[in-house]
Coordinates of C-alpha atoms in Angstrom, one line a residue:
M240 CA 21.0 30.1 10.5
S241 CA 18.9 28.1 8.5
L242 CA 16.0 25.4 10.0
Y243 CA 18.2 22.8 8.7
S244 CA 20.9 23.4 11.4
D245 CA 18.8 24.4 13.8
L246 CA 17.3 21.1 13.5
A247 CA 21.1 19.2 13.8
E248 CA 22.1 21.1 16.7
G249 CA 18.6 20.1 18.6
K250 CA 18.1 23.7 18.6
E251 CA 14.0 22.7 16.7
K252 CA 12.3 19.9 16.6
L253 CA 10.8 18.1 13.3
S254 CA 7.0 17.1 13.3
L255 CA 5.3 14.2 11.7
V256 CA 1.9 13.9 11.3
G257 CA -0.2 10.2 10.8
L258 CA 2.1 7.5 12.1
G259 CA 1.2 4.5 10.1
Y260 CA 2.5 2.2 7.0
V261 CA 4.5 5.4 6.1
G262 CA 4.6 8.3 9.0
M263 CA 6.0 6.1 11.9
P264 CA 9.3 4.4 9.4
I265 CA 9.9 8.1 8.9
A266 CA 9.4 9.5 12.8
V267 CA 11.8 6.3 13.9
A268 CA 14.3 7.5 10.9
F269 CA 14.7 10.9 11.8
A270 CA 14.2 10.1 15.6
R271 CA 18.2 8.4 15.4
K272 CA 19.5 12.0 14.0
I273 CA 17.1 14.6 15.7
K274 CA 14.4 15.4 17.7
V275 CA 10.9 14.5 16.6
V276 CA 7.6 14.7 18.0
G277 CA 4.9 11.8 16.3
F278 CA 1.8 13.0 16.1
D279 CA -1.8 10.8 15.5
L280 CA -5.3 11.7 16.5
N281 CA -5.1 7.8 17.1
E282 CA -4.8 7.2 20.6
E283 CA -5.1 4.0 21.1
K284 CA -2.2 3.7 18.0
I285 CA -0.1 5.9 20.3
A286 CA -0.5 3.8 23.6
L287 CA 0.9 0.5 21.4
Y288 CA 3.8 3.1 20.0
R289 CA 4.7 4.3 23.4
N290 CA 4.3 0.6 24.7
G291 CA 6.4 -0.5 22.4
V292 CA 4.3 -2.8 20.3
D293 CA 4.8 -1.6 16.4
P294 CA 1.3 -3.3 14.8
T295 CA 2.5 -1.9 11.4
N296 CA 5.4 -4.9 11.7
E297 CA 7.2 -1.9 9.6
V298 CA 10.4 -1.4 12.0
G299 CA 9.8 -4.4 15.0
D300 CA 8.5 -4.2 18.3
E301 CA 12.1 -3.5 19.6
V302 CA 12.7 -0.7 17.5
I303 CA 9.8 1.1 18.8
R304 CA 10.8 0.5 22.3
N305 CA 14.0 1.8 21.6
T306 CA 13.2 4.8 19.0
R307 CA 13.3 8.7 20.5
V308 CA 9.9 9.3 18.8
E309 CA 8.3 11.6 21.0
F310 CA 4.5 9.8 20.2
T311 CA 1.5 12.6 21.2
A312 CA -2.0 12.0 20.1
D313 CA -2.2 16.2 21.4
P314 CA -1.7 18.3 18.7
A315 CA -1.1 21.2 21.0
R316 CA 2.6 19.4 20.8
L317 CA 2.9 20.2 17.1
R318 CA 3.7 24.2 18.2
E319 CA 7.1 22.3 19.5
A320 CA 8.3 21.8 15.7
K321 CA 9.0 23.9 13.1
F322 CA 9.9 21.3 10.0
H323 CA 6.6 19.9 9.4
I324 CA 5.9 15.9 7.3
V325 CA 2.2 15.3 6.6
A326 CA 1.6 11.9 5.6
V327 CA -1.6 10.9 5.5
P328 CA -4.0 8.3 3.3
T329 CA -5.0 9.7 0.2
P330 CA -7.6 6.9 -0.2
V331 CA -10.8 7.4 -3.3
N332 CA -14.2 7.2 -2.6
D333 CA -16.6 4.4 -3.8
D334 CA -17.0 6.4 -6.9
H335 CA -12.9 6.2 -7.5
T336 CA -12.9 10.0 -7.4
P337 CA -10.2 11.0 -5.0
D338 CA -10.9 11.1 -1.0
L339 CA -9.2 14.5 0.0
T340 CA -10.7 14.7 3.5
P341 CA -7.3 12.8 5.0
V342 CA -4.9 15.3 3.8
E343 CA -7.4 18.3 4.2
G344 CA -8.1 17.1 8.1
A345 CA -4.3 17.3 8.4
S346 CA -3.9 20.4 7.2
R347 CA -6.8 21.8 9.6
V348 CA -5.1 20.2 12.3
L349 CA -1.6 21.5 11.7
G350 CA -2.7 24.9 10.8
R351 CA -4.2 25.6 14.3
N352 CA -0.6 25.1 15.6
L353 CA 1.4 26.0 13.2
T354 CA 3.9 29.3 14.2
K355 CA 6.2 31.4 12.3
G356 CA 9.2 30.5 10.2
S357 CA 7.9 26.8 10.2
I358 CA 8.1 24.0 6.8
V359 CA 5.3 22.2 6.0
V360 CA 5.8 19.2 3.5
F361 CA 3.6 17.2 2.2
E362 CA 4.0 13.1 1.4
S363 CA 0.6 12.0 0.9
T364 CA -0.1 11.2 -2.9
V365 CA -2.1 13.6 -4.2
Y366 CA -2.8 14.9 -7.7
P367 CA -0.6 17.9 -9.5
G368 CA -2.4 21.0 -7.4
V369 CA -3.5 19.8 -4.2
T370 CA -0.2 21.0 -2.1
E371 CA -0.8 24.4 -3.5
D372 CA -4.4 25.3 -4.0
V373 CA -6.1 22.6 -1.0
C374 CA -3.9 22.6 1.5
V375 CA -2.3 25.8 1.6
P376 CA -5.3 28.3 1.8
I377 CA -6.5 25.4 4.8
L378 CA -2.6 26.0 6.5
E379 CA -3.4 29.9 5.9
R380 CA -7.2 30.0 6.9
E381 CA -6.5 28.0 10.4
S382 CA -3.3 29.3 11.5
G383 CA -3.6 33.1 10.0
L384 CA -0.3 33.0 8.5
I385 CA 0.6 33.6 5.3
C386 CA 2.6 31.2 3.1
G387 CA 6.1 32.7 1.5
V388 CA 5.8 35.1 4.1
D389 CA 5.0 33.5 7.9
F390 CA 5.4 29.8 6.7
K391 CA 7.1 28.1 3.6
I392 CA 5.8 24.3 2.0
G393 CA 7.0 21.5 -0.1
Y394 CA 6.0 18.3 -1.4
S395 CA 8.1 14.9 -1.2
P396 CA 6.3 12.0 -1.8
E397 CA 6.1 8.6 -0.3
R398 CA 7.9 6.2 -1.6
I399 CA 8.3 3.7 1.5
N400 CA 7.0 0.0 0.4
P401 CA 5.2 -1.8 3.0
G402 CA 6.3 -4.8 4.3
D403 CA 9.8 -4.4 2.2
K404 CA 12.6 -4.9 4.0
V405 CA 15.0 -3.7 1.9
H406 CA 13.5 -0.5 -0.5
R407 CA 12.9 1.6 3.0
L408 CA 13.5 5.1 3.1
E409 CA 16.8 5.1 3.9
T410 CA 18.0 3.1 0.3
I411 CA 15.0 5.2 -1.9
T412 CA 16.1 8.6 -3.7
K413 CA 13.8 10.9 -2.3
I414 CA 12.3 13.7 -4.7
V415 CA 12.2 16.7 -3.1
S416 CA 10.2 20.5 -4.2
G417 CA 9.7 23.3 -2.6
M418 CA 8.0 26.9 -3.6
D419 CA 11.1 28.4 -3.8
A420 CA 14.8 27.9 -4.0
E421 CA 15.5 28.7 -0.6
T422 CA 12.6 26.7 0.9
L423 CA 14.0 23.4 -1.6
D424 CA 17.0 23.9 -0.7
E425 CA 16.2 23.3 3.4
V426 CA 14.1 20.2 2.1
A427 CA 16.7 18.2 0.8
K428 CA 19.0 18.8 3.6
V429 CA 16.7 17.6 5.9
Y430 CA 15.8 14.9 4.2
E431 CA 19.3 13.7 3.4
L432 CA 20.5 13.8 7.0
V433 CA 18.4 9.7 7.0
V434 CA 18.0 9.0 3.0
T435 CA 21.6 7.5 2.4
A436 CA 20.5 6.8 -1.2
G437 CA 20.3 10.6 -1.9
V438 CA 17.8 13.3 -3.0
H439 CA 16.3 14.6 -6.4
R440 CA 15.6 18.3 -6.8
A441 CA 12.0 18.2 -8.5
D442 CA 11.5 21.9 -10.4
S443 CA 8.1 22.3 -8.5
I444 CA 5.8 21.0 -6.6
R445 CA 3.6 20.2 -9.0
V446 CA 6.4 17.9 -11.1
A447 CA 7.1 16.3 -7.0
E448 CA 3.5 15.6 -7.3
A449 CA 3.3 14.5 -10.8
A450 CA 6.0 12.1 -10.9
K451 CA 4.7 10.5 -7.7
V452 CA 1.3 9.5 -9.3
I453 CA 3.1 8.7 -12.3
E454 CA 5.2 5.7 -10.4
N455 CA 2.4 3.7 -9.4
S456 CA 0.0 4.4 -12.7
Q457 CA 2.7 2.9 -14.6
R458 CA 3.0 -0.2 -12.7
D459 CA -0.8 -0.3 -12.2
I460 CA -0.7 -0.7 -16.4
N461 CA 2.4 -2.8 -16.2
I462 CA 0.3 -5.8 -14.3
A463 CA -3.1 -4.9 -16.2
F464 CA -0.8 -6.1 -19.3
M465 CA 0.0 -9.1 -17.8
N466 CA -3.2 -10.0 -16.2
E467 CA -4.8 -9.9 -19.6
L468 CA -1.7 -11.9 -20.9
S469 CA -2.8 -14.5 -17.9
I470 CA -6.6 -14.4 -19.4
I471 CA -5.9 -15.0 -22.8
F472 CA -3.2 -17.0 -21.9
N473 CA -5.7 -19.4 -19.7
K474 CA -8.0 -20.0 -22.6
M475 CA -5.3 -21.2 -24.9
G476 CA -4.5 -23.9 -22.3
I477 CA -0.8 -22.0 -21.9
D478 CA 0.9 -21.3 -18.5
T479 CA 1.2 -17.9 -18.2
K480 CA 4.4 -18.0 -15.8
A481 CA 6.1 -20.3 -18.4
V482 CA 5.5 -17.4 -20.9
L483 CA 7.0 -14.7 -19.0
E484 CA 10.3 -17.1 -17.8
A485 CA 10.8 -17.4 -21.3
A486 CA 10.5 -13.9 -22.5
G487 CA 11.7 -12.9 -19.4
T488 CA 15.0 -14.1 -21.1
K489 CA 15.3 -10.9 -23.2
W490 CA 17.5 -8.2 -21.9
N491 CA 14.9 -5.8 -22.3
F492 CA 11.3 -7.6 -21.2
L493 CA 9.9 -6.1 -17.9
K494 CA 9.7 -8.6 -15.7
F495 CA 5.9 -8.4 -14.5
S496 CA 3.8 -11.0 -13.1
P497 CA 0.0 -11.0 -13.0
G498 CA -1.6 -10.7 -9.5
L499 CA -4.2 -8.6 -7.3
V500 CA -3.9 -5.4 -7.5
G501 CA -4.7 -3.3 -4.5
G502 CA -3.5 -1.2 -1.1
H503 CA -3.4 2.1 -1.0
C504 CA -1.1 3.2 -3.9
I505 CA -1.2 0.9 -7.5
G506 CA -4.6 0.3 -6.9
V507 CA -5.6 4.1 -5.9
D508 CA -3.2 6.6 -7.0
P509 CA -3.9 6.2 -11.2
Y510 CA -7.8 7.5 -10.1
Y511 CA -6.0 10.8 -8.6
L512 CA -4.7 11.0 -11.7
T513 CA -7.5 10.5 -14.3
Y514 CA -9.8 12.3 -12.3
K515 CA -7.7 15.5 -12.9
A516 CA -7.1 14.5 -16.5
E517 CA -11.1 14.7 -16.5
Q518 CA -11.3 18.3 -15.5
L519 CA -9.3 20.0 -17.6
G520 CA -11.3 17.4 -20.1
Y521 CA -9.3 14.8 -21.3
H522 CA -11.1 11.3 -20.5
S523 CA -8.1 8.6 -19.7
Q524 CA -8.1 5.6 -22.2
I525 CA -5.0 3.4 -20.9
I526 CA -4.9 4.3 -17.2
L527 CA -8.8 3.6 -17.2
S528 CA -8.3 0.1 -19.0
G529 CA -5.8 -1.0 -16.9
R530 CA -7.7 -0.2 -13.9
R531 CA -11.0 -1.8 -15.1
I532 CA -8.7 -5.1 -15.3
N533 CA -7.0 -5.2 -12.4
D534 CA -10.2 -3.9 -10.8
D535 CA -11.8 -7.3 -12.2
M536 CA -9.1 -9.8 -11.4
G537 CA -10.7 -11.0 -7.7
K538 CA -14.1 -11.8 -9.5
Y539 CA -11.9 -13.7 -12.2
V540 CA -10.0 -15.7 -10.2
A541 CA -13.3 -17.0 -8.2
E542 CA -15.1 -17.8 -11.5
S543 CA -12.4 -19.6 -12.3
L544 CA -12.1 -21.5 -8.8
V545 CA -16.3 -22.7 -9.7
K546 CA -15.2 -24.0 -13.3
N547 CA -12.4 -26.0 -11.3
L548 CA -15.1 -27.5 -9.1
I549 CA -17.4 -28.0 -11.8
R550 CA -14.5 -30.1 -13.5
A551 CA -13.9 -31.6 -10.5
N552 CA -17.4 -32.8 -10.1
I553 CA -17.8 -31.0 -6.8
P554 CA -21.0 -29.5 -6.4
V555 CA -20.3 -25.6 -6.3
K556 CA -22.8 -24.6 -4.1
G557 CA -21.9 -25.3 -0.4
A558 CA -18.7 -26.0 -1.4
K559 CA -15.8 -25.8 1.4
V560 CA -12.7 -23.9 0.3
A561 CA -10.2 -22.4 2.1
I562 CA -8.5 -18.9 1.6
L563 CA -4.7 -18.8 2.6
G564 CA -3.6 -15.2 2.9
F565 CA -6.0 -11.8 3.0
T566 CA -4.0 -8.9 3.4
F567 CA -3.1 -7.0 0.4
K568 CA 0.5 -7.5 -0.3
E569 CA 3.0 -10.2 1.0
N570 CA 3.9 -9.7 4.6
C571 CA 2.0 -6.9 5.5
P572 CA -0.5 -6.8 8.5
D573 CA -2.8 -4.2 6.2
T574 CA -6.0 -5.5 5.0
R575 CA -7.3 -2.6 4.0
N576 CA -8.1 -2.3 -0.1
T577 CA -7.1 -6.1 0.0
K578 CA -8.7 -7.5 -3.4
V579 CA -9.1 -10.4 -1.4
I580 CA -12.3 -8.9 -0.5
D581 CA -13.3 -9.3 -3.9
I582 CA -13.1 -13.1 -4.1
V583 CA -15.1 -14.1 -1.0
H584 CA -17.9 -11.9 -1.9
E585 CA -18.0 -13.4 -5.1
L586 CA -17.7 -16.6 -4.4
Q587 CA -20.1 -15.7 -1.8
E588 CA -22.6 -15.3 -4.7
Y589 CA -22.3 -18.8 -5.5
G590 CA -23.3 -20.0 -2.5
I591 CA -19.6 -20.8 -0.9
Q592 CA -18.8 -19.8 2.6
P593 CA -15.0 -19.6 2.3
L594 CA -13.0 -20.1 5.3
I595 CA -9.9 -17.6 6.0
T596 CA -6.9 -17.8 7.8
D597 CA -3.8 -15.3 7.8
P598 CA -0.3 -15.6 10.0
V599 CA 0.3 -12.2 9.4
A600 CA -2.9 -10.1 9.2
D601 CA -4.7 -7.6 11.5
R602 CA -7.5 -9.5 12.9
A603 CA -9.0 -6.9 14.7
E604 CA -8.7 -4.6 11.0
A605 CA -9.6 -7.5 9.2
E606 CA -13.5 -8.0 11.9
R607 CA -13.4 -4.0 11.6
E608 CA -13.5 -3.1 8.2
Y609 CA -15.0 -6.4 6.8
G610 CA -16.7 -8.3 9.3
I611 CA -14.3 -11.3 8.4
T612 CA -13.3 -13.7 11.1
F613 CA -10.7 -15.4 10.6
V614 CA -10.0 -19.3 11.4
E615 CA -6.6 -20.9 12.6
E616 CA -4.5 -22.9 9.8
S617 CA -5.6 -25.9 12.1
A618 CA -9.1 -25.8 11.5
I619 CA -8.6 -25.9 7.8
R620 CA -9.0 -29.6 6.5
D621 CA -11.7 -31.4 4.6
M622 CA -11.6 -28.9 2.1
D623 CA -12.9 -29.2 -1.4
A624 CA -10.6 -26.1 -2.9
V625 CA -8.1 -24.5 -1.6
I626 CA -6.7 -20.4 -3.0
L627 CA -3.4 -19.7 -1.6
A628 CA -3.9 -16.2 -2.3
V629 CA -1.1 -13.9 -0.7
S630 CA 3.0 -15.0 -0.9
H631 CA 3.7 -14.7 3.1
T632 CA 7.0 -15.8 3.6
A633 CA 5.0 -18.2 5.7
Y634 CA 4.1 -19.8 3.2
D635 CA 7.7 -20.2 1.2
G636 CA 8.0 -23.8 2.9
L637 CA 4.6 -25.4 2.1
T638 CA 5.5 -29.0 1.7
M639 CA 2.5 -31.1 -0.4
E640 CA 2.5 -33.5 2.5
Q641 CA 1.2 -30.0 4.5
T642 CA -1.1 -29.4 1.3
D643 CA -3.1 -32.7 1.6
R644 CA -3.5 -32.3 5.1
L645 CA -6.3 -29.5 4.2
Y646 CA -8.0 -31.3 1.5
G647 CA -11.4 -34.4 2.0
G648 CA -11.0 -37.4 0.0
R649 CA -12.3 -36.0 -3.4
K650 CA -10.7 -34.1 -6.2
K651 CA -8.1 -31.2 -4.8
V652 CA -8.8 -28.4 -6.6
L653 CA -5.8 -25.8 -5.8
V654 CA -5.5 -22.4 -7.1
D655 CA -2.2 -20.6 -6.6
I656 CA -2.8 -17.2 -7.8
K657 CA 1.2 -16.2 -7.4
G658 CA 2.2 -19.2 -8.6
V659 CA 4.2 -20.0 -5.0
L660 CA 4.3 -23.6 -6.0
D661 CA 4.9 -26.3 -8.4
R662 CA 2.8 -26.6 -10.7
K663 CA 4.0 -29.5 -12.3
E664 CA 4.7 -31.7 -9.1
Y665 CA 1.3 -30.6 -7.7
E666 CA -0.4 -32.0 -11.2
A667 CA 1.7 -34.9 -11.1
A668 CA -0.3 -35.9 -7.5
G669 CA -3.8 -35.2 -9.0
Y670 CA -4.2 -32.2 -7.9
L671 CA -6.4 -30.0 -10.3
Y672 CA -4.2 -27.1 -10.5
W673 CA -5.2 -23.6 -11.8
R674 CA -3.1 -20.1 -11.5
L675 CA -2.5 -16.8 -13.0

């Protein structure tokens, strides 16, 4: 009898280690089919889940209330499961080197509670080799078991897009891999329980690791190109969005747009790849160039705002500026790795203390991570400038009448980073409008 069959028949359980924006939806999806233990060290988070609250907004409170996931902060309960999925963050340090602390910690906790006959699948984004060279030795040391004899390993990179209600775990083709053919088959069958889009069986664990890390690196480079075009076209007095709309009429034009690149994937994954490349003696040229451009866009936006304040004859120091939206992407409460904070810091260098509001963001997290206290949108009045930083759905219906109420009596400076509003309409109304 295979482990897959035992899971499907309810004889064994699956565990999910790490219940954040990625791990929790995976746990919920599997719980519709099999028995699931959802583990996270954060007791506050576990308490919220047990009380039917979804702090991530990924599946919603009602789904959390009705899920059969057995939420726990007790690592000993991992011993109840035989198939383990590890979905913890893999951030970078301040010097842009990989921070493997979370995945190493998860491996230690799981190792102490690993039983014979288990399969461990890592989903965290890593550079090729981490699963086998870093995680396996920890699992073996902590468990006293031997990989390949007492337990098996696989890798299946997460592709969940936080805040995206269309591209979900179930609807995105899942890359799966295993240390041998038997493990690959087991891992593939388990994921096929929930992934209706099907699975792609990678040749090896390292191939799967590499595939994941280049997905976001490719996107990062393409957005960096758009950001560079925006800088060039702004100097030429040409509207970048209009240029991209025109170019986009060609069938093979790649439709990317300029913007702030934050979050835990696109702004992080390229550094994992370039770090490994440098260990092997190759210094990245294209990938790191794209990273430098994207990392500097918050500063560029702030400088552009200051230039427009000067054009409007508004004193820069002490100017009243509001920022609408603070999360790293639209319709997602996650503020970690947001690039909006770069705009805030740069404005502060000019003596501007912006007011910040966000209808979606996790307020406690923003205060804990950045010392930022949000204001209610009703408190934003008599502004000299407004930055529409994140294109939340809540801002889709923003009318000019509502926008007008945010300003004082002087010239209105409006920075619409993602080009959500109608440029011609606002310029005709006398706004000094700017966008990437």
